[in-house]
Amino acid sequence: MKNSDLIVKGIVISFCCMLIGTSTPVSAEESIADYLDLPLEDLLSIKVTTVSKKQQPLNEVASAVYVITSEDIRRSGVTSIAEALRMAPGIHVAHIDAGKWVITSRGFGSQFSNKLLVMLDGRTVYSPTFSGVYWDVQDTLLEDIDRIEVIRGPGATVWGANAVNGVINIITKNTGSTQGGLMTAGTGNKEKGFASLRYGTDLSSDITGRFYLKYNNRDDSYAPALGGDAGDGWEKTQGGFRVDGHYKGKYSWTLQGDAYSADENQRINIWKDPSNPENGVYAPFYIAPATHDTIESSGYNLLAKWNYRISDQASTTLQVYFDHTDRSEIFLDQTHDTLDIDFQHQLKIVENHDVIWGIGYRSIRDDFKNSFMVQFLPDSQEVNLYSGFIQDEIELVPHLVRFTLGSKFEHNDYTGVEIQPSARIVWLANEKNTLWGAVSRAVRTPSRLEASSNIISRILPLPPKFDPVILRVKGNKNFESETVIAYELGYRVQPKENYSVDLAFFYHDYDKLQTFEQTAGTSPLSNSVFGNKMSANSYGLEISLDWRPLDWWRIQANYSFLEISSSFDNSSSDMSNTNTVTKGSSPANQFSLRSLMDLSHEVNFDFWFYYVDSLDKTSFFYEDSVRNYTSFNARLAWHPVEQVELSLTGQNLFDSRHPEFVGENLFLTTEVERAVYAQVRLFF
């Protein structure tokens, strides 16, 4: 090892010792864990499947892709999938309260963000209620995640509606690589207690399986309006299993399932019915502020996948899953049952043409228990989605230029037929340089919220002798799909063996975006109905850097810039500031810097600094802005023996607390506080 390495390492070790208040000596000669042993070329050639529904080396795809690996998750110190996504460029992650997140790709954040498709092992996890994601219940054992593939930009040609601004695909490990036992446990000031157990074993010579159990108990966030705890702490229990099998090298299959139950708390502003005399105490606005409420969430899912490898260049895959969810809050109870069937076939029809096509069917049945505040009419219905796609990857110049053309065709019960084509080209100039470009169209189809809801937005008092006016936002059965045409250009380069750069530029042109149209002109006493009378465009860049200055030190940095402008149609009567929220709810600049150091075989020290730009306006009802903030996180891990890891993680270390997002008028504004937790991980 070079002397300079030893000097740098010695400085870092000394710093770490000061942090933990110990002078434990560490051998500088014993360095380099497996993760940092992996050559950069191998990381860049990681196979991804989300772009084209087939395996492709990361450095050869014509799309803006970032992969969060299992080791990235472990060494970042995050305790949820939502927090792990902060590592990806172009992704905005913000807490609303202890159990609610806003997560978007390339902007358009809101309490009900709806332009991002999220999947867990190919199972779509968005809520048909608002086309968004309840991130509090999207979970699995973090140690079982193989990778998270994050695509910025449309992915609708193969994945269909709602993959407008990005696709997040969370992929868990094959059970063959998770044999034996794993137990984790930890506690801290915000992560009050968490524990998990996983065990994997051979079930036969061709079949392996595992099961897991996990529990989390999270503390309240801080509410400035209350001057203390927001009363939004929560706990969750989850378990699941996965079984993988193969036969004669041609057939492989997977059967997996999960079940969970979450008990959450929240403070919520409740509208009261003025016609009920008992609610007179809430006059004149008939609102009960900061009322304590509980969220009872539970669900289960079962997924089966069958793959037949016909030859080295042809295969078929059939996937079927069923998903059941229950969510109960003071203003709404909702139940969903989803059945999804998906078939795909990959083949070479002629030389230089790699074709993949597929068909799919999805049925979603919902059931709502309405309240005075929120109603869905009818309160129960079933919708069906029929889809097909075809995509041809053409090798125009062998081993040099590939052109991919394809389209998704869907029929849904709200807007009928939707077509979502794309064209992508990639130039593999040499092993170190890749240039790509893409043009694609995607749509976001209506949700139940836009099609058939009836929601109180506010209650206004009137002079004596007149009843107060109840203003509502109502669904619109004629609501159309939002559309985007995206233009992207990217470049990947590895100038030297120890660093690489990934750069992406984009321009998105949106039309028929959601608005709130006044039903009585410009009257302040008008109800609103969901409309499609806004257009917008956005442009920006995303850059990520992976650098290994020393063989035991890795640095990852990324930066993203985003600019959005929007305008109403001339016929629009929107008075809800939808255009200002569209522009003001996403940070113009984001920066992230991660450092991962193997100080010895026994000790890792990692830190993570990120910056998020200010948000001018994130709520339709509140005028509050969110100032820019930084977060510094550090993790120190010690492996006294190979099977044991002890770690100490600090989050937001240089800031006692800060807000990240202001939600709608239903919820209190909260702030994220400094957190520290200790964890033990034991393999057996």
XYZ file of C-alpha atoms in Angstrom:
684
model
C 0.000 0.000 0.000
C 1.304 3.456 -0.842
C 2.436 5.759 1.940
C -0.055 8.410 0.810
C -2.852 5.873 1.253
C -1.700 5.137 4.757
C -1.527 8.820 5.652
C -5.042 9.535 4.367
C -6.394 6.427 6.001
C -4.731 7.313 9.289
C -6.349 10.749 9.279
C -9.761 9.246 8.606
C -9.355 6.578 11.264
C -8.369 9.203 13.812
C -11.436 11.222 12.927
C -13.638 8.170 13.332
C -12.093 7.334 16.680
C -12.879 10.833 17.885
C -16.447 10.431 16.713
C -17.001 7.289 18.735
C -14.835 8.338 21.622
C -12.443 5.403 21.442
C -8.817 4.883 20.576
C -9.217 1.352 19.258
C -6.299 0.704 16.932
C -7.063 -0.398 13.397
C -4.660 -2.167 11.110
C -4.246 -0.075 7.998
C -2.789 -3.024 6.170
C -6.061 -4.974 6.273
C -8.226 -3.091 3.888
C -10.605 -3.459 0.974
C -13.917 -5.179 1.356
C -15.541 -7.110 -1.463
C -17.667 -4.135 -2.505
C -14.732 -1.899 -3.241
C -12.813 -4.823 -4.744
C -15.324 -4.952 -7.564
C -13.803 -3.219 -10.644
C -15.634 -0.145 -11.886
C -16.109 -1.872 -15.233
C -18.121 -4.582 -13.512
C -20.360 -2.024 -11.823
C -20.991 -0.289 -15.153
C -21.864 -3.583 -16.804
C -24.458 -4.533 -14.194
C -27.409 -6.048 -16.020
C -30.597 -3.997 -15.809
C -34.011 -5.184 -16.923
C -36.359 -2.245 -16.471
C -35.594 -0.323 -19.665
C -36.633 -3.019 -22.150
C -37.977 -5.882 -19.995
C -34.853 -7.871 -20.792
C -31.325 -7.989 -19.444
C -28.987 -5.291 -20.788
C -25.616 -4.020 -19.558
C -26.097 -0.706 -17.779
C -23.597 1.109 -20.002
C -25.430 0.053 -23.190
C -28.998 1.188 -22.482
C -30.506 4.187 -24.261
C -32.090 5.652 -21.172
C -31.222 7.641 -18.056
C -30.740 4.805 -15.569
C -29.218 4.766 -12.099
C -28.797 1.586 -10.074
C -28.880 1.589 -6.279
C -27.193 -1.630 -5.194
C -27.718 -3.692 -2.079
C -24.406 -2.423 -0.734
C -25.405 1.174 -1.450
C -28.479 0.663 0.711
C -26.571 -0.996 3.558
C -23.795 1.558 3.683
C -26.066 4.581 3.346
C -27.673 3.789 6.696
C -31.216 4.279 5.427
C -34.013 2.298 7.020
C -36.661 2.534 4.304
C -36.970 2.201 0.543
C -38.193 5.790 0.316
C -35.037 7.170 1.947
C -32.813 4.985 -0.262
C -34.149 6.753 -3.346
C -32.398 9.977 -2.276
C -29.228 8.421 -3.717
C -30.503 8.626 -7.311
C -29.947 11.805 -9.360
C -33.062 13.602 -10.527
C -35.212 12.038 -7.804
C -36.767 14.377 -5.238
C -37.542 12.764 -1.878
C -39.183 14.789 0.891
C -40.918 14.017 4.159
C -44.417 15.402 4.709
C -44.581 13.836 8.163
C -43.117 10.766 9.859
C -45.044 8.352 7.640
C -45.625 10.270 4.410
C -43.207 11.070 1.611
C -43.266 13.000 -1.634
C -41.150 11.193 -4.215
C -40.941 12.372 -7.802
C -38.717 12.129 -10.841
C -38.045 15.305 -12.810
C -40.498 17.380 -10.832
C -44.274 17.697 -10.333
C -44.149 16.943 -6.627
C -47.262 17.267 -4.484
C -49.058 15.614 -1.617
C -50.544 13.365 -4.306
C -47.630 12.957 -6.748
C -48.781 10.778 -9.609
C -46.312 10.646 -12.506
C -43.974 7.930 -11.284
C -44.442 4.173 -11.746
C -43.144 2.095 -8.842
C -42.816 -1.694 -8.853
C -41.575 -4.275 -6.404
C -40.377 -7.383 -8.278
C -42.615 -6.379 -11.186
C -45.694 -5.838 -9.000
C -47.133 -2.360 -9.436
C -47.585 -0.706 -6.049
C -49.318 2.545 -6.976
C -52.713 3.296 -5.488
C -55.555 3.468 -8.047
C -57.213 6.009 -5.733
C -54.859 8.819 -6.792
C -52.273 7.147 -9.096
C -49.598 7.703 -6.459
C -47.834 5.598 -3.855
C -48.420 5.148 -0.131
C -44.724 4.876 0.685
C -45.314 3.942 4.318
C -46.446 0.429 3.342
C -44.007 -0.252 0.483
C -41.406 -2.362 2.180
C -39.428 -5.558 2.250
C -36.313 -6.701 4.040
C -33.737 -4.156 2.864
C -30.987 -6.811 2.992
C -32.970 -8.870 0.445
C -33.020 -6.084 -2.163
C -30.615 -6.907 -4.963
C -30.896 -3.493 -6.601
C -33.242 -0.618 -7.285
C -33.308 0.388 -10.934
C -34.277 4.043 -11.244
C -35.234 5.298 -14.706
C -35.696 9.043 -15.161
C -37.985 9.837 -18.045
C -40.850 7.886 -19.595
C -40.891 4.097 -19.540
C -44.382 3.679 -20.898
C -43.534 1.719 -24.052
C -43.000 -1.445 -22.041
C -44.603 -0.590 -18.683
C -47.666 1.368 -19.774
C -49.621 4.252 -18.301
C -48.296 6.267 -15.342
C -44.620 5.721 -16.236
C -44.601 9.393 -17.222
C -41.563 10.891 -15.528
C -39.845 7.748 -14.381
C -39.908 4.109 -13.311
C -38.619 2.684 -10.041
C -38.195 -1.074 -10.032
C -37.211 -2.675 -6.714
C -35.735 -6.126 -7.400
C -35.091 -8.636 -4.627
C -32.410 -11.319 -4.599
C -32.854 -14.852 -5.799
C -33.183 -17.147 -2.798
C -30.108 -19.064 -3.928
C -27.994 -16.112 -2.770
C -29.651 -15.667 0.634
C -29.006 -18.998 2.301
C -28.631 -19.221 6.053
C -29.870 -16.866 8.715
C -29.754 -13.111 9.183
C -30.905 -11.194 12.212
C -30.824 -7.427 12.641
C -31.864 -5.222 15.529
C -31.422 -1.585 16.396
C -32.644 1.404 18.319
C -32.227 5.153 18.325
C -33.922 8.424 19.148
C -36.135 8.466 16.014
C -35.904 4.825 15.001
C -37.221 3.733 18.377
C -36.846 0.061 17.656
C -36.482 -2.230 14.692
C -35.710 -5.881 14.212
C -35.775 -8.426 11.440
C -35.162 -12.102 10.905
C -34.576 -13.927 7.653
C -33.743 -17.538 7.014
C -33.034 -19.216 3.674
C -32.408 -22.842 2.859
C -32.343 -25.488 0.141
C -35.721 -27.144 -0.222
C -34.417 -29.650 -2.781
C -31.575 -29.855 -5.299
C -33.519 -27.508 -7.629
C -35.477 -25.367 -5.183
C -34.390 -22.781 -2.642
C -36.506 -20.606 -0.380
C -36.487 -18.046 2.398
C -38.843 -16.270 4.757
C -38.540 -13.028 6.676
C -40.148 -11.091 9.494
C -39.532 -7.449 10.342
C -40.779 -4.807 12.743
C -40.296 -1.030 12.834
C -41.310 1.528 15.422
C -40.704 5.148 14.388
C -40.938 8.231 16.548
C -42.933 11.417 15.944
C -41.632 14.211 13.785
C -41.625 17.814 15.023
C -44.616 20.106 14.493
C -43.811 23.849 14.744
C -47.500 24.670 15.219
C -47.604 22.461 18.316
C -44.138 23.366 19.542
C -43.278 19.695 19.940
C -44.095 16.209 18.750
C -46.434 16.020 15.776
C -48.127 12.896 17.085
C -47.387 10.996 13.887
C -45.275 8.104 15.168
C -46.042 4.696 13.783
C -45.165 1.027 13.823
C -45.363 -1.709 11.254
C -45.001 -5.470 11.150
C -44.362 -7.372 7.950
C -43.494 -10.889 6.859
C -43.019 -12.722 3.626
C -41.474 -15.567 1.734
C -39.931 -16.394 -1.622
C -39.243 -19.712 -3.333
C -37.166 -20.092 -6.525
C -36.833 -23.202 -8.612
C -35.329 -24.316 -11.883
C -35.552 -27.414 -14.062
C -33.167 -28.764 -16.711
C -31.590 -25.351 -17.176
C -34.499 -24.144 -19.318
C -37.283 -23.583 -16.835
C -37.232 -21.311 -13.820
C -39.989 -20.128 -11.549
C -40.621 -17.917 -8.547
C -43.386 -17.861 -5.964
C -43.380 -15.091 -3.397
C -45.705 -13.231 -1.074
C -45.858 -10.625 1.665
C -48.292 -9.577 4.378
C -48.154 -6.455 6.535
C -49.993 -4.476 9.154
C -49.243 -0.866 10.057
C -50.564 1.202 12.936
C -49.897 4.865 12.259
C -50.778 8.167 13.855
C -51.381 11.546 12.304
C -52.725 14.988 13.137
C -55.350 16.102 10.690
C -57.664 19.054 10.110
C -61.206 17.700 9.960
C -64.118 19.464 8.290
C -67.324 19.166 10.324
C -70.851 18.980 8.955
C -72.575 22.354 9.622
C -76.005 20.696 9.441
C -75.238 18.738 12.607
C -76.096 20.923 15.664
C -73.405 19.139 17.685
C -70.807 20.720 15.419
C -71.812 24.263 16.343
C -68.706 24.514 18.545
C -66.595 24.438 15.372
C -68.386 27.440 13.781
C -67.846 29.559 11.787
C -65.339 27.549 9.695
C -66.431 24.148 10.967
C -62.943 22.754 11.155
C -61.432 20.716 13.965
C -57.707 21.493 13.733
C -54.897 19.052 14.465
C -57.251 16.245 15.411
C -55.534 13.023 16.378
C -56.240 10.197 13.953
C -54.942 6.711 13.353
C -54.208 5.027 10.027
C -54.845 1.321 10.004
C -53.168 -0.227 6.967
C -52.878 -3.865 6.101
C -52.495 -6.002 3.024
C -51.072 -9.060 1.402
C -49.881 -10.118 -2.017
C -48.934 -13.274 -3.874
C -46.857 -13.336 -7.064
C -45.919 -16.230 -9.353
C -43.510 -16.032 -12.286
C -42.632 -18.707 -14.827
C -39.772 -18.394 -17.317
C -38.965 -20.725 -20.218
C -35.632 -20.246 -21.990
C -36.243 -21.546 -25.484
C -32.706 -20.788 -26.677
C -29.924 -18.310 -26.016
C -31.921 -15.752 -28.001
C -35.512 -16.607 -27.169
C -37.552 -16.922 -23.991
C -41.058 -16.524 -22.616
C -42.208 -15.236 -19.225
C -45.602 -15.425 -17.560
C -46.273 -13.462 -14.376
C -49.442 -13.414 -12.289
C -50.031 -11.569 -9.050
C -52.852 -10.719 -6.674
C -52.659 -7.769 -4.317
C -55.069 -6.842 -1.515
C -54.842 -3.579 0.447
C -56.882 -1.994 3.240
C -56.384 1.557 4.471
C -58.586 3.234 7.056
C -58.398 6.905 8.060
C -60.871 9.191 9.760
C -62.028 10.632 6.433
C -61.960 7.499 4.253
C -61.746 3.723 4.311
C -60.512 2.113 1.112
C -60.000 -1.455 -0.050
C -58.438 -2.607 -3.310
C -58.108 -6.036 -4.904
C -55.838 -6.228 -7.940
C -55.314 -9.165 -10.269
C -52.582 -8.759 -12.872
C -51.546 -11.181 -15.638
C -48.568 -10.425 -17.870
C -47.000 -12.468 -20.651
C -43.958 -11.606 -22.747
C -41.962 -13.304 -25.485
C -38.448 -12.404 -26.615
C -37.129 -13.743 -29.919
C -34.949 -13.036 -32.955
C -37.141 -13.036 -36.067
C -34.237 -12.274 -38.397
C -30.602 -11.470 -37.837
C -29.982 -8.117 -36.106
C -33.605 -7.836 -34.907
C -34.188 -8.605 -31.232
C -37.950 -8.465 -30.759
C -39.880 -8.515 -27.521
C -43.665 -8.398 -27.295
C -46.255 -9.026 -24.653
C -49.864 -8.821 -23.573
C -51.399 -8.065 -20.222
C -54.618 -7.821 -18.260
C -55.333 -6.097 -14.967
C -58.517 -5.978 -12.932
C -58.889 -3.616 -9.981
C -61.886 -3.698 -7.667
C -62.234 -0.974 -5.062
C -64.549 -0.411 -2.141
C -64.786 2.889 -0.250
C -66.464 3.818 3.011
C -67.203 7.483 2.468
C -67.341 10.286 5.011
C -68.660 13.843 5.120
C -65.230 15.074 3.978
C -64.364 12.632 1.209
C -66.632 10.610 -1.025
C -66.122 8.376 -4.061
C -69.185 7.831 -6.206
C -70.012 5.053 -6.764
C -68.453 3.746 -3.573
C -67.443 0.502 -5.267
C -66.500 -0.413 -8.816
C -64.301 -2.642 -10.940
C -62.079 -1.380 -13.754
C -60.214 -3.407 -16.334
C -57.054 -2.708 -18.271
C -56.041 -4.581 -21.409
C -52.591 -4.002 -22.880
C -50.034 -5.156 -25.405
C -46.607 -3.972 -26.463
C -43.995 -4.720 -29.088
C -40.438 -3.463 -29.321
C -37.707 -4.213 -31.841
C -34.029 -3.585 -31.111
C -32.269 -3.303 -34.461
C -28.510 -3.556 -34.690
C -27.894 -1.008 -37.459
C -24.119 -1.334 -37.273
C -22.906 -4.534 -35.615
C -21.599 -3.890 -32.092
C -21.742 -0.134 -32.703
C -25.206 1.345 -33.297
C -28.554 0.021 -32.075
C -31.980 1.492 -32.782
C -34.996 0.520 -30.691
C -38.550 1.202 -31.815
C -41.685 0.143 -29.996
C -45.054 1.064 -28.575
C -47.501 0.185 -25.855
C -51.199 -0.160 -26.662
C -53.703 -0.025 -23.827
C -57.429 0.088 -23.315
C -58.737 1.371 -20.001
C -62.267 2.023 -18.764
C -61.725 5.783 -18.348
C -60.257 7.030 -21.627
C -60.333 4.028 -23.955
C -57.326 3.349 -26.174
C -53.941 4.876 -25.355
C -50.818 4.560 -27.529
C -47.381 5.185 -26.044
C -44.526 4.826 -28.580
C -40.805 5.453 -28.238
C -37.688 5.493 -30.385
C -34.213 5.086 -28.889
C -30.771 4.958 -30.412
C -27.446 4.161 -28.815
C -23.939 4.549 -30.229
C -21.356 2.352 -28.522
C -18.392 4.344 -29.760
C -15.986 2.116 -27.836
C -15.767 0.386 -24.488
C -15.388 3.724 -22.696
C -17.903 5.955 -24.482
C -21.650 5.595 -25.018
C -23.940 8.191 -26.587
C -27.700 7.753 -26.649
C -30.878 9.628 -27.518
C -34.598 8.976 -27.180
C -38.009 10.391 -28.057
C -41.021 8.929 -26.285
C -44.662 9.567 -25.471
C -46.362 8.591 -22.242
C -49.719 9.175 -20.589
C -51.102 9.239 -17.076
C -54.592 7.828 -17.106
C -57.265 9.155 -14.725
C -57.500 7.891 -11.175
C -60.642 7.427 -9.102
C -59.876 10.785 -7.499
C -60.176 12.675 -10.778
C -62.972 10.590 -12.225
C -65.491 10.250 -9.414
C -64.579 11.950 -6.126
C -66.421 14.572 -4.093
C -64.106 16.279 -1.602
C -64.620 19.267 0.678
C -61.963 21.884 0.034
C -63.171 24.469 2.564
C -66.190 25.812 4.443
C -66.840 29.551 4.305
C -69.055 31.433 6.746
C -71.736 33.830 5.453
C -73.609 36.663 7.148
C -76.189 35.688 9.818
C -79.349 33.970 8.569
C -77.349 32.257 5.822
C -75.870 28.795 6.118
C -72.124 28.457 5.556
C -71.020 27.526 2.052
C -69.399 24.147 1.599
C -66.955 24.251 -1.288
C -66.095 20.984 -2.958
C -63.757 19.564 -5.572
C -65.627 17.099 -7.729
C -64.581 14.321 -10.050
C -65.049 14.579 -13.784
C -65.999 11.514 -15.801
C -64.649 13.298 -18.882
C -61.205 13.816 -17.371
C -58.634 12.933 -20.022
C -55.198 11.399 -19.764
C -52.279 13.736 -19.116
C -49.639 13.406 -21.834
C -45.939 14.026 -22.235
C -43.545 13.897 -25.158
C -39.998 13.560 -23.887
C -36.736 14.260 -25.683
C -33.593 12.896 -24.038
C -29.880 12.816 -24.791
C -27.250 11.056 -22.732
C -23.536 10.349 -22.589
C -21.561 7.860 -20.499
C -17.808 7.966 -20.365
C -15.118 6.215 -18.384
C -11.967 8.293 -19.040
C -9.888 6.195 -16.663
C -10.261 2.890 -14.926
C -11.067 4.518 -11.608
C -13.840 6.955 -12.540
C -16.865 7.280 -14.787
C -19.397 9.984 -15.605
C -23.037 9.623 -16.636
C -24.760 12.678 -18.118
C -28.372 13.123 -19.281
C -30.207 16.122 -20.769
C -33.966 16.221 -21.209
C -36.831 18.327 -22.461
C -40.404 17.296 -21.608
C -43.488 18.761 -23.261
C -46.689 18.169 -21.236
C -50.300 18.659 -22.245
C -53.741 18.194 -20.664
C -52.336 18.515 -17.146
C -54.683 18.422 -14.194
C -56.421 21.663 -13.199
C -59.238 22.670 -10.857
C -61.895 24.374 -12.960
C -64.387 26.683 -11.240
C -67.981 25.650 -11.927
C -69.309 29.198 -11.334
C -66.775 31.330 -13.163
C -64.564 33.474 -10.975
C -66.905 33.466 -7.976
C -65.049 32.761 -4.718
C -68.029 30.634 -3.701
C -67.633 28.266 -6.631
C -67.085 24.531 -6.482
C -64.326 23.061 -8.618
C -64.140 20.125 -10.967
C -61.047 18.305 -12.183
C -60.025 19.520 -15.640
C -57.223 19.177 -18.197
C -56.516 22.801 -19.064
C -52.831 23.299 -18.399
C -49.701 22.654 -20.436
C -46.106 22.767 -19.287
C -42.571 22.084 -20.319
C -39.504 21.188 -18.352
C -35.847 20.858 -19.107
C -32.755 19.997 -17.153
C -29.719 17.849 -16.724
C -28.607 15.053 -14.434
C -24.994 14.078 -13.899
C -23.499 11.358 -11.739
C -19.860 10.629 -10.990
C -18.318 7.425 -9.650
C -14.688 7.835 -8.594
C -12.197 5.635 -6.762
C -9.302 7.878 -5.745
C -7.796 5.031 -3.702
C -8.371 1.319 -3.741
C -10.188 1.475 -0.392
C -12.132 4.681 -1.021
C -15.060 5.274 -3.334
C -16.816 8.577 -3.974
C -20.199 8.936 -5.620
C -21.586 12.353 -6.504
C -24.550 13.528 -8.486
C -26.156 16.822 -9.420
C -29.467 17.609 -11.068
C -30.970 20.796 -12.432
C -34.643 21.232 -13.281
C -36.661 24.111 -14.715
C -40.446 23.929 -15.182
C -42.802 26.436 -16.743
C -46.548 26.034 -17.135
C -49.543 27.927 -18.472
C -53.312 27.570 -18.436
C -55.435 27.210 -21.533
C -57.376 30.356 -22.411
C -60.630 28.670 -21.369
C -59.352 27.638 -17.936
C -61.011 29.035 -14.785
C -58.498 27.489 -12.384
C -58.046 29.688 -9.292
C -56.161 27.146 -7.189
C -52.655 28.252 -8.209
C -52.096 24.935 -9.945
C -49.502 26.469 -12.243
C -47.470 27.941 -9.383
C -47.546 24.639 -7.478
C -46.413 22.825 -10.611
C -43.364 25.065 -10.836
C -42.731 25.709 -7.162
C -42.975 22.224 -5.699
C -39.746 20.833 -7.132
C -36.179 21.891 -6.337
C -34.250 23.518 -9.173
C -30.934 22.180 -7.875
C -30.048 19.015 -5.979
C -26.592 17.737 -5.060
C -25.437 14.559 -3.354
C -21.972 13.419 -2.270
C -21.284 9.990 -0.778
C -17.977 8.702 0.504
C -17.441 5.003 1.233
C -14.240 3.958 2.948
C -12.969 0.538 3.974
C -10.576 1.521 6.712
C -9.745 -2.115 7.301
C -11.392 -5.496 6.867
C -13.157 -4.774 10.132
C -14.083 -1.098 9.867
C -16.085 0.925 7.318
C -16.681 4.640 7.559
C -19.147 6.269 5.189
C -20.686 9.703 5.034
C -23.362 11.229 2.857
C -24.010 14.912 2.289
C -26.882 16.186 0.208
C -28.362 19.562 -0.665
C -31.931 20.302 -1.765
C -32.889 23.671 -3.198
C -35.781 25.757 -1.883
C -39.414 25.156 -2.831
C -41.509 28.248 -3.513
C -44.962 26.699 -3.146
C -45.912 23.072 -2.575
C -49.553 23.305 -1.489
C -52.699 24.483 -3.220
C -53.970 25.964 0.050
C -50.903 27.139 1.945
C -48.580 29.901 0.742
C -45.644 28.618 2.802
C -42.344 28.103 1.058
C -39.672 25.618 2.084
C -36.150 26.939 2.461
C -33.202 25.056 1.036
C -31.524 22.589 3.349
C -28.530 20.323 3.677
C -28.222 17.002 5.415
C -25.037 15.352 6.652
C -25.212 11.664 7.512
C -22.455 9.361 8.711
C -22.157 5.658 9.393
C -19.407 3.783 11.202
C -19.467 -0.018 11.033
C -17.276 -2.560 12.800
C -17.030 -6.283 12.005
C -15.490 -7.927 15.103
C -15.965 -11.283 13.379
C -17.069 -12.095 9.866
C -20.645 -12.904 10.840
C -21.288 -9.793 12.934
C -21.595 -6.132 12.048
C -22.085 -3.370 14.616
C -22.874 0.075 13.268
C -23.694 3.567 14.435
C -25.549 5.907 12.080
C -26.248 9.605 12.412
C -28.639 11.517 10.169
C -29.008 15.295 9.789
C -26.062 15.634 12.156
C -25.425 19.341 11.562
C -29.061 20.455 11.749
C -31.437 20.029 14.663
C -34.448 19.972 12.328
C -35.768 21.293 9.038
C -38.973 21.126 6.946
C -38.872 19.295 3.626
C -42.372 19.766 2.222
C -45.681 21.456 3.098
C -48.649 19.217 2.409
C -52.260 20.128 1.744
C -54.642 21.628 4.285
C -55.502 18.209 5.680
C -52.218 17.827 7.506
C -49.891 19.643 9.881
C -46.569 20.893 8.634
C -43.778 18.926 10.265
C -39.992 18.963 10.343
C -37.353 16.239 10.103
C -35.140 16.051 13.197
C -31.585 14.913 13.871
C -31.450 11.151 14.367
C -28.959 8.636 15.683
C -29.368 4.891 15.879
C -27.254 1.815 16.579
C -27.637 -1.499 14.811
C -26.361 -5.045 15.049
C -26.452 -7.398 12.096
C -25.771 -11.104 12.660
C -25.381 -13.832 10.030
C -25.744 -17.445 11.118
